[in-house]
Amino acid sequence: MTAQLIDGNALARTVRAEVAGRVAALQQRGITPRLTVFLVGDNPASQVYVRNKVADSEQTGLAATLERYPAALPQAELLARIRALNADARVHGILVQLPLPVHLDAQAVIETIAPEKDVDGFHVASAGALMVGRPGFRPCTPYGCMKMIESIGYGLKGKHAVVIGRSNIVGKPMALMLLAQNATVTVCHSATRDLARHTREADVIVAAVGKRNVLTADMVKPGALIIDVGMNRDDAGKLCGDVDFAGVSQVAGWITPVPGGVGPMTRAMLLVNTIEAAEAAAS
Ligand code: GUN
């Protein structure tokens, strides 16, 4: 392997320690920062994610409440519960785990969360703030990717960044954050013709598709910085990303592993957003 690893676990530990200090400072003022997580239905992956989010929060000293509802929960009831928490000053962050059961309108649910409690950064107000370069909550996964890039002292100005994937959760906000750091950004997606032609030109590649081996060694310029957002299983059932790690790590300059890369940083940035929500409410 020639690429240097960017260790998401180590960086997340540093971020969590910093959050824990800020939590303690608020607690000294009699304020307990609180996150409420909604889980509707019994998607197995979502159950693991929300359990981890609650555990991370508690480990940092944040109070976290998990509200679980059956898949058949009527939308009006979910919206009413979110509105009640919007009005509850003890709750600083509200997160609704996605995907939601199909009868629920996810965007309508997200828009019901008060923007000042939107710690996932998915509300149109948060997305709009990112778009125009105003302060606001940034979606945790691309926010974590930016922290990883920053951690190696990598200057993005003038660099060509290729984002593979255009989801509202990762691809689109990732592109905007890279742009805000003066990278030249190309967004590739399922209808892109000749993906490799784009990636071979890239100094930075963020793979966020949710499919194994989207990026292979022949598609990477030597020395490039590779961020792997994917979370997949290989044929043996082992966790793997979107990037062919064995091959690409022979060519790249830096690479994030899966597991132990972007995943822990996504979780850490949720804690950052939550402590920021609590600090803003307390100021
Ligand atoms: N589902 C997959 N990723 C996420 C995330 O970052 N936040 C929420 N709420 N749901 C998700």
CSV table of C-alpha atoms and ligand atoms in Angstrom, one decimal:
chain,number,residue,atom,x,y,z
A,1,MET,CA,0.0,0.0,0.0
A,2,THR,CA,1.3,3.4,-0.9
A,3,ALA,CA,-1.6,5.6,0.2
A,4,GLN,CA,-1.7,7.1,3.7
A,5,LEU,CA,-4.7,6.1,5.8
A,6,ILE,CA,-7.0,8.8,7.2
A,7,ASP,CA,-8.1,7.2,10.5
A,8,GLY,CA,-11.7,8.2,11.1
A,9,ASN,CA,-11.8,6.4,14.5
A,10,ALA,CA,-8.9,8.5,15.9
A,11,LEU,CA,-10.2,11.8,14.5
A,12,ALA,CA,-13.7,11.0,15.8
A,13,ARG,CA,-12.2,10.4,19.3
A,14,THR,CA,-10.6,13.9,19.2
A,15,VAL,CA,-13.9,15.5,18.0
A,16,ARG,CA,-15.9,13.7,20.8
A,17,ALA,CA,-13.4,14.8,23.4
A,18,GLU,CA,-13.8,18.4,22.3
A,19,VAL,CA,-17.7,18.0,22.3
A,20,ALA,CA,-17.5,16.5,25.8
A,21,GLY,CA,-15.7,19.6,27.1
A,22,ARG,CA,-18.4,21.8,25.6
A,23,VAL,CA,-21.1,19.6,27.1
A,24,ALA,CA,-19.5,19.9,30.6
A,25,ALA,CA,-19.3,23.7,30.2
A,26,LEU,CA,-23.1,23.9,29.5
A,27,GLN,CA,-23.8,21.5,32.3
A,28,GLN,CA,-22.0,23.8,34.7
A,29,ARG,CA,-24.5,26.5,33.7
A,30,GLY,CA,-27.3,24.0,34.6
A,31,ILE,CA,-28.1,23.1,31.0
A,32,THR,CA,-28.2,19.5,29.7
A,33,PRO,CA,-27.9,19.4,25.9
A,34,ARG,CA,-30.5,16.9,24.7
A,35,LEU,CA,-31.0,15.1,21.4
A,36,THR,CA,-34.2,13.2,20.5
A,37,VAL,CA,-33.9,10.6,17.8
A,38,PHE,CA,-37.0,9.2,16.0
A,39,LEU,CA,-37.1,5.7,14.7
A,40,VAL,CA,-40.2,4.7,12.8
A,41,GLY,CA,-40.5,1.0,11.8
A,42,ASP,CA,-38.0,-1.7,12.2
A,43,ASN,CA,-35.4,-1.3,9.5
A,44,PRO,CA,-32.5,-3.4,10.9
A,45,ALA,CA,-29.7,-1.0,9.7
A,46,SER,CA,-31.6,2.0,11.1
A,47,GLN,CA,-31.9,0.2,14.4
A,48,VAL,CA,-28.1,-0.1,14.6
A,49,TYR,CA,-27.5,3.5,13.5
A,50,VAL,CA,-29.9,5.0,16.1
A,51,ARG,CA,-28.5,2.8,18.8
A,52,ASN,CA,-25.0,4.1,18.0
A,53,LYS,CA,-26.1,7.7,17.9
A,54,VAL,CA,-27.7,7.4,21.3
A,55,ALA,CA,-24.7,5.6,22.7
A,56,ASP,CA,-22.2,8.2,21.3
A,57,SER,CA,-24.3,11.0,22.7
A,58,GLU,CA,-24.5,9.5,26.2
A,59,GLN,CA,-20.7,8.8,26.1
A,60,THR,CA,-20.1,12.5,25.5
A,61,GLY,CA,-22.5,13.6,28.3
A,62,LEU,CA,-25.3,14.6,26.0
A,63,ALA,CA,-28.7,13.4,27.0
A,64,ALA,CA,-30.3,11.3,24.2
A,65,THR,CA,-33.8,10.0,23.9
A,66,LEU,CA,-34.9,7.4,21.4
A,67,GLU,CA,-38.5,7.5,20.4
A,68,ARG,CA,-39.6,4.4,18.6
A,69,TYR,CA,-42.8,4.1,16.7
A,70,PRO,CA,-44.5,1.3,14.7
A,71,ALA,CA,-44.2,1.4,10.9
A,72,ALA,CA,-47.9,2.2,10.6
A,73,LEU,CA,-47.6,5.5,12.6
A,74,PRO,CA,-49.8,8.0,10.9
A,75,GLN,CA,-48.0,11.0,9.5
A,76,ALA,CA,-50.2,13.5,11.5
A,77,GLU,CA,-49.1,11.8,14.7
A,78,LEU,CA,-45.4,12.0,13.8
A,79,LEU,CA,-45.7,15.7,12.8
A,80,ALA,CA,-47.6,16.5,16.0
A,81,ARG,CA,-44.9,14.9,18.1
A,82,ILE,CA,-42.1,16.8,16.3
A,83,ARG,CA,-44.0,20.0,16.8
A,84,ALA,CA,-44.3,19.3,20.5
A,85,LEU,CA,-40.5,18.8,20.7
A,86,ASN,CA,-40.0,22.0,18.7
A,87,ALA,CA,-41.7,23.8,21.5
A,88,ASP,CA,-39.9,21.9,24.3
A,89,ALA,CA,-36.9,24.0,25.4
A,90,ARG,CA,-35.2,21.0,27.0
A,91,VAL,CA,-34.7,19.4,23.6
A,92,HIS,CA,-32.0,21.0,21.4
A,93,GLY,CA,-31.6,18.6,18.6
A,94,ILE,CA,-34.2,16.5,16.7
A,95,LEU,CA,-33.3,13.7,14.2
A,96,VAL,CA,-35.7,11.5,12.3
A,97,GLN,CA,-33.8,8.4,11.0
A,98,LEU,CA,-34.2,7.8,7.3
A,99,PRO,CA,-35.5,5.9,5.4
A,100,LEU,CA,-39.1,6.3,6.6
A,101,PRO,CA,-41.8,3.9,5.8
A,102,VAL,CA,-43.2,4.7,2.3
A,103,HIS,CA,-46.6,6.1,3.5
A,104,LEU,CA,-44.7,8.9,5.2
A,105,ASP,CA,-43.6,12.0,3.3
A,106,ALA,CA,-39.9,12.2,4.4
A,107,GLN,CA,-39.4,15.8,3.2
A,108,ALA,CA,-42.6,17.0,4.9
A,109,VAL,CA,-41.4,15.3,8.1
A,110,ILE,CA,-38.0,17.0,7.9
A,111,GLU,CA,-39.6,20.4,7.1
A,112,THR,CA,-41.6,20.1,10.3
A,113,ILE,CA,-38.4,20.1,12.5
A,114,ALA,CA,-37.6,23.6,13.7
A,115,PRO,CA,-34.5,24.7,11.7
A,116,GLU,CA,-32.7,25.6,14.9
A,117,LYS,CA,-33.0,21.9,16.0
A,118,ASP,CA,-32.3,20.4,12.6
A,119,VAL,CA,-29.0,18.7,13.7
A,120,ASP,CA,-29.1,16.4,10.6
A,121,GLY,CA,-28.9,19.5,8.4
A,122,PHE,CA,-31.6,18.2,6.0
A,123,HIS,CA,-34.2,21.0,6.4
A,124,VAL,CA,-34.5,23.3,3.3
A,125,ALA,CA,-33.4,26.1,5.6
A,126,SER,CA,-30.2,24.3,6.4
A,127,ALA,CA,-29.7,23.3,2.7
A,128,GLY,CA,-30.3,26.8,1.6
A,129,ALA,CA,-27.9,28.2,4.1
A,130,LEU,CA,-25.2,25.9,2.8
A,131,MET,CA,-26.0,26.9,-0.7
A,132,VAL,CA,-25.5,30.6,-0.1
A,133,GLY,CA,-22.7,30.2,2.4
A,134,ARG,CA,-24.5,31.3,5.5
A,135,PRO,CA,-24.1,29.6,8.9
A,136,GLY,CA,-26.4,26.7,9.5
A,137,PHE,CA,-26.3,23.0,10.3
A,138,ARG,CA,-24.3,21.0,7.8
A,139,PRO,CA,-25.3,17.4,7.0
A,140,CYS,CA,-23.1,15.1,9.2
A,141,THR,CA,-21.5,12.9,6.5
A,142,PRO,CA,-20.1,15.5,4.2
A,143,TYR,CA,-19.2,17.7,7.2
A,144,GLY,CA,-17.2,14.7,8.6
A,145,CYS,CA,-15.5,14.2,5.2
A,146,MET,CA,-14.5,17.9,5.2
A,147,LYS,CA,-13.0,17.4,8.7
A,148,MET,CA,-11.0,14.4,7.4
A,149,ILE,CA,-9.6,16.4,4.5
A,150,GLU,CA,-8.8,19.3,6.9
A,151,SER,CA,-7.1,16.9,9.3
A,152,ILE,CA,-4.3,16.1,6.8
A,153,GLY,CA,-3.8,19.8,6.1
A,154,TYR,CA,-4.9,19.3,2.5
A,155,GLY,CA,-5.5,22.6,0.6
A,156,LEU,CA,-8.6,22.3,-1.6
A,157,LYS,CA,-8.2,25.7,-3.4
A,158,GLY,CA,-8.0,25.1,-7.1
A,159,LYS,CA,-8.0,21.3,-6.8
A,160,HIS,CA,-10.4,19.3,-9.0
A,161,ALA,CA,-12.8,17.3,-6.8
A,162,VAL,CA,-15.1,14.7,-8.2
A,163,VAL,CA,-18.1,13.6,-6.2
A,164,ILE,CA,-19.7,10.4,-7.2
A,165,GLY,CA,-23.3,10.5,-6.1
A,166,ARG,CA,-25.9,13.2,-5.9
A,167,SER,CA,-28.1,12.5,-2.9
A,168,ASN,CA,-29.4,15.2,-0.7
A,169,ILE,CA,-27.7,13.6,2.3
A,170,VAL,CA,-24.2,13.3,0.9
A,171,GLY,CA,-23.5,14.1,-2.8
A,172,LYS,CA,-25.1,17.5,-3.2
A,173,PRO,CA,-24.0,19.0,0.2
A,174,MET,CA,-20.5,17.5,-0.3
A,175,ALA,CA,-20.2,19.3,-3.6
A,176,LEU,CA,-21.3,22.6,-2.1
A,177,MET,CA,-18.8,22.3,0.8
A,178,LEU,CA,-15.9,21.5,-1.6
A,179,LEU,CA,-17.0,24.5,-3.7
A,180,ALA,CA,-17.0,26.7,-0.6
A,181,GLN,CA,-13.3,25.8,-0.1
A,182,ASN,CA,-12.6,26.8,-3.7
A,183,ALA,CA,-12.2,23.4,-5.3
A,184,THR,CA,-13.4,22.9,-8.9
A,185,VAL,CA,-16.2,20.4,-8.4
A,186,THR,CA,-17.6,17.8,-10.8
A,187,VAL,CA,-20.7,15.8,-9.7
A,188,CYS,CA,-21.0,12.4,-11.3
A,189,HIS,CA,-24.0,10.2,-11.0
A,190,SER,CA,-25.8,7.2,-12.5
A,191,ALA,CA,-26.4,8.9,-15.9
A,192,THR,CA,-22.8,10.1,-16.2
A,193,ARG,CA,-21.1,8.9,-19.3
A,194,ASP,CA,-17.6,7.5,-18.9
A,195,LEU,CA,-17.1,8.0,-15.1
A,196,ALA,CA,-13.4,7.1,-15.3
A,197,ARG,CA,-12.7,10.0,-17.7
A,198,HIS,CA,-13.8,12.3,-14.9
A,199,THR,CA,-12.2,10.5,-11.9
A,200,ARG,CA,-8.8,10.2,-13.7
A,201,GLU,CA,-8.6,14.0,-13.8
A,202,ALA,CA,-9.5,14.3,-10.1
A,203,ASP,CA,-7.2,15.4,-7.2
A,204,VAL,CA,-9.9,14.5,-4.8
A,205,ILE,CA,-12.6,11.8,-5.2
A,206,VAL,CA,-15.6,11.3,-2.9
A,207,ALA,CA,-17.4,8.1,-3.6
A,208,ALA,CA,-21.0,8.1,-2.2
A,209,VAL,CA,-23.0,5.8,-4.3
A,210,GLY,CA,-23.7,2.7,-2.1
A,211,LYS,CA,-22.3,0.2,-4.5
A,212,ARG,CA,-19.1,-1.9,-4.2
A,213,ASN,CA,-16.1,-1.2,-6.5
A,214,VAL,CA,-17.5,1.9,-8.1
A,215,LEU,CA,-13.9,3.2,-8.0
A,216,THR,CA,-11.0,1.0,-9.1
A,217,ALA,CA,-7.3,1.6,-9.3
A,218,ASP,CA,-7.4,2.3,-13.1
A,219,MET,CA,-9.8,5.2,-12.5
A,220,VAL,CA,-7.5,7.1,-10.1
A,221,LYS,CA,-4.7,9.6,-10.7
A,222,PRO,CA,-1.6,8.7,-8.7
A,223,GLY,CA,-1.5,10.6,-5.4
A,224,ALA,CA,-5.2,11.5,-5.3
A,225,LEU,CA,-7.1,11.9,-2.1
A,226,ILE,CA,-9.9,9.3,-1.8
A,227,ILE,CA,-12.9,9.6,0.5
A,228,ASP,CA,-15.0,6.5,0.7
A,229,VAL,CA,-18.6,7.1,2.0
A,230,GLY,CA,-19.9,3.7,1.0
A,231,MET,CA,-21.2,1.2,3.5
A,232,ASN,CA,-21.7,-2.2,1.7
A,233,ARG,CA,-21.1,-5.9,2.3
A,234,ASP,CA,-18.8,-8.0,0.2
A,235,ASP,CA,-19.5,-11.6,-0.8
A,236,ALA,CA,-18.2,-12.8,2.5
A,237,GLY,CA,-20.5,-10.5,4.4
A,238,LYS,CA,-17.7,-8.2,5.4
A,239,LEU,CA,-18.2,-4.5,5.6
A,240,CYS,CA,-16.8,-2.6,2.6
A,241,GLY,CA,-17.1,0.8,0.9
A,242,ASP,CA,-17.7,1.9,-2.6
A,243,VAL,CA,-13.9,1.9,-3.4
A,244,ASP,CA,-11.8,-1.1,-4.3
A,245,PHE,CA,-9.6,-0.5,-1.3
A,246,ALA,CA,-6.9,-3.1,-2.1
A,247,GLY,CA,-6.3,-1.7,-5.6
A,248,VAL,CA,-6.9,2.0,-5.1
A,249,SER,CA,-4.7,2.2,-2.0
A,250,GLN,CA,-1.7,1.2,-4.3
A,251,VAL,CA,-2.3,4.4,-6.4
A,252,ALA,CA,-3.8,7.0,-4.1
A,253,GLY,CA,-2.0,9.4,-1.9
A,254,TRP,CA,-4.5,9.3,0.9
A,255,ILE,CA,-7.5,7.0,1.5
A,256,THR,CA,-10.2,6.5,4.1
A,257,PRO,CA,-10.9,2.9,5.2
A,258,VAL,CA,-14.2,1.2,5.6
A,259,PRO,CA,-14.9,0.5,8.4
A,260,GLY,CA,-13.1,3.1,10.5
A,261,GLY,CA,-13.3,6.0,8.1
A,262,VAL,CA,-16.2,8.2,7.3
A,263,GLY,CA,-18.7,6.3,9.5
A,264,PRO,CA,-17.3,7.3,12.9
A,265,MET,CA,-16.9,10.9,11.6
A,266,THR,CA,-20.6,11.1,10.6
A,267,ARG,CA,-21.5,10.1,14.1
A,268,ALA,CA,-19.1,12.6,15.6
A,269,MET,CA,-20.4,15.5,13.6
A,270,LEU,CA,-23.9,14.8,14.8
A,271,LEU,CA,-22.6,15.5,18.3
A,272,VAL,CA,-21.0,18.7,17.1
A,273,ASN,CA,-24.2,19.9,15.6
A,274,THR,CA,-26.1,19.0,18.7
A,275,ILE,CA,-23.8,20.8,21.1
A,276,GLU,CA,-23.9,23.8,18.7
A,277,ALA,CA,-27.7,23.8,18.8
A,278,ALA,CA,-27.6,23.7,22.6
A,279,GLU,CA,-25.0,26.5,22.8
A,280,ALA,CA,-27.1,28.6,20.5
A,281,ALA,CA,-30.2,28.1,22.5
A,282,ALA,CA,-28.3,29.0,25.7
A,283,SER,CA,-26.8,32.2,24.4
B,1,GUN,N1,-30.1,7.5,7.1
B,1,GUN,C1,-28.9,7.3,6.5
B,1,GUN,N2,-28.0,8.3,6.9
B,1,GUN,C2,-28.7,9.1,7.7
B,1,GUN,C3,-28.4,10.3,8.4
B,1,GUN,O1,-27.3,10.8,8.3
B,1,GUN,N3,-29.4,10.8,9.1
B,1,GUN,C4,-30.7,10.3,9.2
B,1,GUN,N4,-31.6,10.9,9.9
B,1,GUN,N5,-31.0,9.2,8.5
B,1,GUN,C5,-30.0,8.6,7.8
